[in-house]
XYZ file of C-alpha atoms in Angstrom:
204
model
C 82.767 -49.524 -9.589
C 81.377 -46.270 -8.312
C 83.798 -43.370 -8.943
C 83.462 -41.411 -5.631
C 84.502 -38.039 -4.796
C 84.527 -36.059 -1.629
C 84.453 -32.253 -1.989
C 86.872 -30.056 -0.343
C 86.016 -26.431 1.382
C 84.973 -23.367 -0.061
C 87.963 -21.365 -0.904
C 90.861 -23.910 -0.653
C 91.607 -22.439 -4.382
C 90.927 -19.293 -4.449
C 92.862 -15.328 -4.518
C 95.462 -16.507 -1.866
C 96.368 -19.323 -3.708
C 99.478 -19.401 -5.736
C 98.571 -19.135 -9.600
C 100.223 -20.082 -12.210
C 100.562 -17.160 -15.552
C 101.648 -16.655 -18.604
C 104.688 -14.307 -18.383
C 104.253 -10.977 -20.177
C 108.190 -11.281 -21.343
C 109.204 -14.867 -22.266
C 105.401 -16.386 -22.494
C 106.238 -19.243 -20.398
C 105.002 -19.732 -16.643
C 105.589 -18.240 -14.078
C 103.598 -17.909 -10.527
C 101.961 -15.211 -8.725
C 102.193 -15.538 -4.891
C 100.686 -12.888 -2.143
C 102.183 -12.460 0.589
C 99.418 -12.874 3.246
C 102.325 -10.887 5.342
C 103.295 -8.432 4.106
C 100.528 -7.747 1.875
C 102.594 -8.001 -1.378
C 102.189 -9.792 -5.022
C 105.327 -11.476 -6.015
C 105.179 -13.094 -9.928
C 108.314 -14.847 -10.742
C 108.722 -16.607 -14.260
C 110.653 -19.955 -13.777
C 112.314 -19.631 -17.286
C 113.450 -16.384 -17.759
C 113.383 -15.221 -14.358
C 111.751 -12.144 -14.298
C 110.819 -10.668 -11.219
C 107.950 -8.123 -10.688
C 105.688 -6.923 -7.048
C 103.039 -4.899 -6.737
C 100.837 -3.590 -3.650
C 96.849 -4.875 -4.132
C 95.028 -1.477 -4.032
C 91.755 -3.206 -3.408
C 88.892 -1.361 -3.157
C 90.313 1.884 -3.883
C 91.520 1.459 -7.209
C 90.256 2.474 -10.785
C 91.002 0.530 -13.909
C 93.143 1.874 -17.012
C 93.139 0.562 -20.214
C 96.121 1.183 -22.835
C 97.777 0.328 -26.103
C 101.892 -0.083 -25.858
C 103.404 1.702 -28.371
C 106.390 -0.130 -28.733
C 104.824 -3.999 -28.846
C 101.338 -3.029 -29.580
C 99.669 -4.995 -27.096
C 96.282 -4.062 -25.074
C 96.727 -4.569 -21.445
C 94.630 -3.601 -18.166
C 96.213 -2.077 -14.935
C 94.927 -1.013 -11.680
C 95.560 2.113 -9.997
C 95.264 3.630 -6.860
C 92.635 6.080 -6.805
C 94.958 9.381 -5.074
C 96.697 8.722 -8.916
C 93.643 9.284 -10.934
C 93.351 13.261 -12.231
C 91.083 12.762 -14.884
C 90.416 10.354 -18.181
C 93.502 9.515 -19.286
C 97.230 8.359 -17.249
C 100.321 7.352 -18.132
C 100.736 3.979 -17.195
C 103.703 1.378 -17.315
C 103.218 -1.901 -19.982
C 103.988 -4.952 -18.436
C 105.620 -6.244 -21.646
C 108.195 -4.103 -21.685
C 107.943 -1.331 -18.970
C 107.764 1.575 -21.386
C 104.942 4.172 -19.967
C 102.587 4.899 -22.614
C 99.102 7.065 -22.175
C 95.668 4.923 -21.134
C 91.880 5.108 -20.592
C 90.504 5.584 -17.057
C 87.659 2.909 -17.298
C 85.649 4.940 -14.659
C 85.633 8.324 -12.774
C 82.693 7.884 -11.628
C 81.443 6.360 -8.469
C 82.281 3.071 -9.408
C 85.764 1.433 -8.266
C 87.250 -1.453 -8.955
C 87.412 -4.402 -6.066
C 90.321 -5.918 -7.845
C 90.703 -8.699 -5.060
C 86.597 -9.425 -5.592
C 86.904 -12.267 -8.704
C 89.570 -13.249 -11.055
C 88.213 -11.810 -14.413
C 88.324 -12.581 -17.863
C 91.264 -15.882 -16.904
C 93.645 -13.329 -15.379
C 95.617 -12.703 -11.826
C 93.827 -9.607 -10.131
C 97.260 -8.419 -9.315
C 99.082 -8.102 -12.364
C 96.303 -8.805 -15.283
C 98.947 -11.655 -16.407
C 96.544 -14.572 -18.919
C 96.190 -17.601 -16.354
C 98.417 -20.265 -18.053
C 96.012 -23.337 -17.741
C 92.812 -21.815 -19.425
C 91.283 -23.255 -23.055
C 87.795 -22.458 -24.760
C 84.847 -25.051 -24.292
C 81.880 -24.075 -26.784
C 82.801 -20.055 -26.308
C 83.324 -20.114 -22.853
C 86.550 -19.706 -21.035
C 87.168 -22.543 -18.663
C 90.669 -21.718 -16.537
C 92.814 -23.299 -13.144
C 94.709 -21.178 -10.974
C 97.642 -23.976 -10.601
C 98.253 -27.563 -11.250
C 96.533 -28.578 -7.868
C 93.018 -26.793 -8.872
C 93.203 -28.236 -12.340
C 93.187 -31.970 -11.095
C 90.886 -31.017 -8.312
C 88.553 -30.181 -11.237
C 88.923 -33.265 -13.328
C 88.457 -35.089 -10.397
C 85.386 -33.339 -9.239
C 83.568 -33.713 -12.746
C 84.719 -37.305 -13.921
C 83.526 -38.802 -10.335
C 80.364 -40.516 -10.633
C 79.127 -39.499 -6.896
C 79.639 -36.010 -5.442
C 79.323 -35.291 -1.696
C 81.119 -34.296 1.495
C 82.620 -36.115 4.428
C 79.744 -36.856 7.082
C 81.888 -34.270 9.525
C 82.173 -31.345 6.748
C 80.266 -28.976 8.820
C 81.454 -29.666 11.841
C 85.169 -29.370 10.887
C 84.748 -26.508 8.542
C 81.814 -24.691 10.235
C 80.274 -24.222 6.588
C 78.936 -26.434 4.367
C 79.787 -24.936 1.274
C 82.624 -26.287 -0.536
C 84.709 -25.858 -3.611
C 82.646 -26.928 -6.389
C 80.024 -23.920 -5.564
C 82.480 -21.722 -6.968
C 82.395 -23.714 -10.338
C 80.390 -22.221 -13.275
C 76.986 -23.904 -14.073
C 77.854 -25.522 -17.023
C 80.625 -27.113 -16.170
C 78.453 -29.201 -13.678
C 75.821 -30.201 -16.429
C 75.563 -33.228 -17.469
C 76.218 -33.165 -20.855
C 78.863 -30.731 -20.835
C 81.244 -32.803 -18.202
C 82.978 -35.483 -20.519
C 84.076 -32.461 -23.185
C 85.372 -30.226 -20.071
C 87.082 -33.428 -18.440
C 89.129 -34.006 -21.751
C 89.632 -30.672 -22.411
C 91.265 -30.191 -18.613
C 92.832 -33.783 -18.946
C 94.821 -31.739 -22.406
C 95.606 -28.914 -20.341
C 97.783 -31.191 -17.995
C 100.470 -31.786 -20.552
C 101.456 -28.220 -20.460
C-alpha cells in the first residue's frame, strides 16, 4: 500500500513556534515561547523550573562571544547595538548568571538578524542547544518540538509527497513545509538513516 503524505504550509514550524531546549541549568527541557504580544521570549524548564525572558533585538543587534569563568563554558549572546562601545563587553552567562568579559563578533557594518534562521541547532533568543537534534554523517539534523519532529518522519518515510488539490487556493502560496528542509535530507539514499535516526530521537 502506497504510503501517502500531504504537505503542510510554509512556516507552520518555524521562529513563532514553541521550541523545545536544553536548559542551560539542569540540562533537561524546557520550552521557549514568544509572545507574538507582547513581543517577549519566555523559556521555562519543566524540571527545575527556571524561568528566564528576554526582548528579540532583531536587526539591531551584534553578537558576543565569551568564556564563563566560573563553569568554563563558551556561549553566544545577542546585544542591542546602543550597548556595543567597542571589541569587548561584559556579558551575563546563561549557566549561571555571573557577568564575565566577551568578543564583539562584529563592529563593522554587519549586524546580526537574530530572528532571520535558527543557527547552529539553537533558539535565536536565548542560544539554548535545541533538545531534539543528533548528527547524520557530520551534519546536524534538529526539530523545534515534538510536533515538527513527527512531521519530519512522516514527510520522509511516505512513499508519495504532494499537496491537497486546494493548497493554493487556501494558503495563497504554494510553498509548503518541506522547502525549508535541507537537501539531503530529501535524497534518496539518505532518508531511511534520517527516518531512524528521528524515529530514536522520539524516546527522549
Amino acid at each position: 500500500m502506497v504510503k501517502r503524505f500531504h504537505d503542510v504550509p510554509y512556516h507552520t514550524f518555524s521562529l513563532l513556534s514553541d521550541m523545545v531546549v536544553i536548559c542551560p541549568k539542569c540540562g533537561k527541557a524546557g520550552t521557549v515561547h514568544f509572545d507574538k504580544e507582547h513581543r517577549i521570549a519566555r523559556f521555562q524548564c519543566a524540571s527545575c523550573y527556571l524561568k528566564k525572558e528576554t526582548v528579540p533585538v532583531g536587526k539591531n543587534a551584534y553578537e558576543v562571544t565569551a568564556q564563563c569563568t566560573s563553569t568554563g563554558k563558551y556561549f553566544r549572546t545577542s546585544v542591542p547595538d546602543n550597548k556595543i562601545r567597542g571589541q569587548k563587553l561584559k556579558v551575563s552567562c546563561p549557566y549561571c548568571e555571573e557577568f564575565v568579559m566577551g568578543e564583539v563578533s562584529d563592529t563593522g557594518n554587519r549586524r546580526i538578524v537574530v530572528l532571520e534562521d535558527i543557527r547552529h541547532a539553537e533558539d535565536p533568543y536565548f542560544h539554548y542547544p535545541l533538545y531534539f537534534q543528533a548528527s547524520y554523517r557530520g551534519k546536524t539534523i534538529w526539530a523545534l518540538n515534538r510536533a515538527h519532529l513527527q512531521y519530519m518522519i512522516a514527510y520522509l518515510s511516505a512513499d508519495l509527497r504532494t499537496v491537497q488539490s486546494d493548497f493554493h487556493e487556501t494558503y495563497k502560496t504554494m510553498r509548503s513545509q518541506s522547502d525549508m528542509l535541507l537537501a539531503f535530507m530529501k535524497t534518496a539514499k539518505n532518508r531511511a538513516g534520517i527516518v531512524k535516526l528521528l524515529t530514536k530521537l522520539q524516546s527522549k
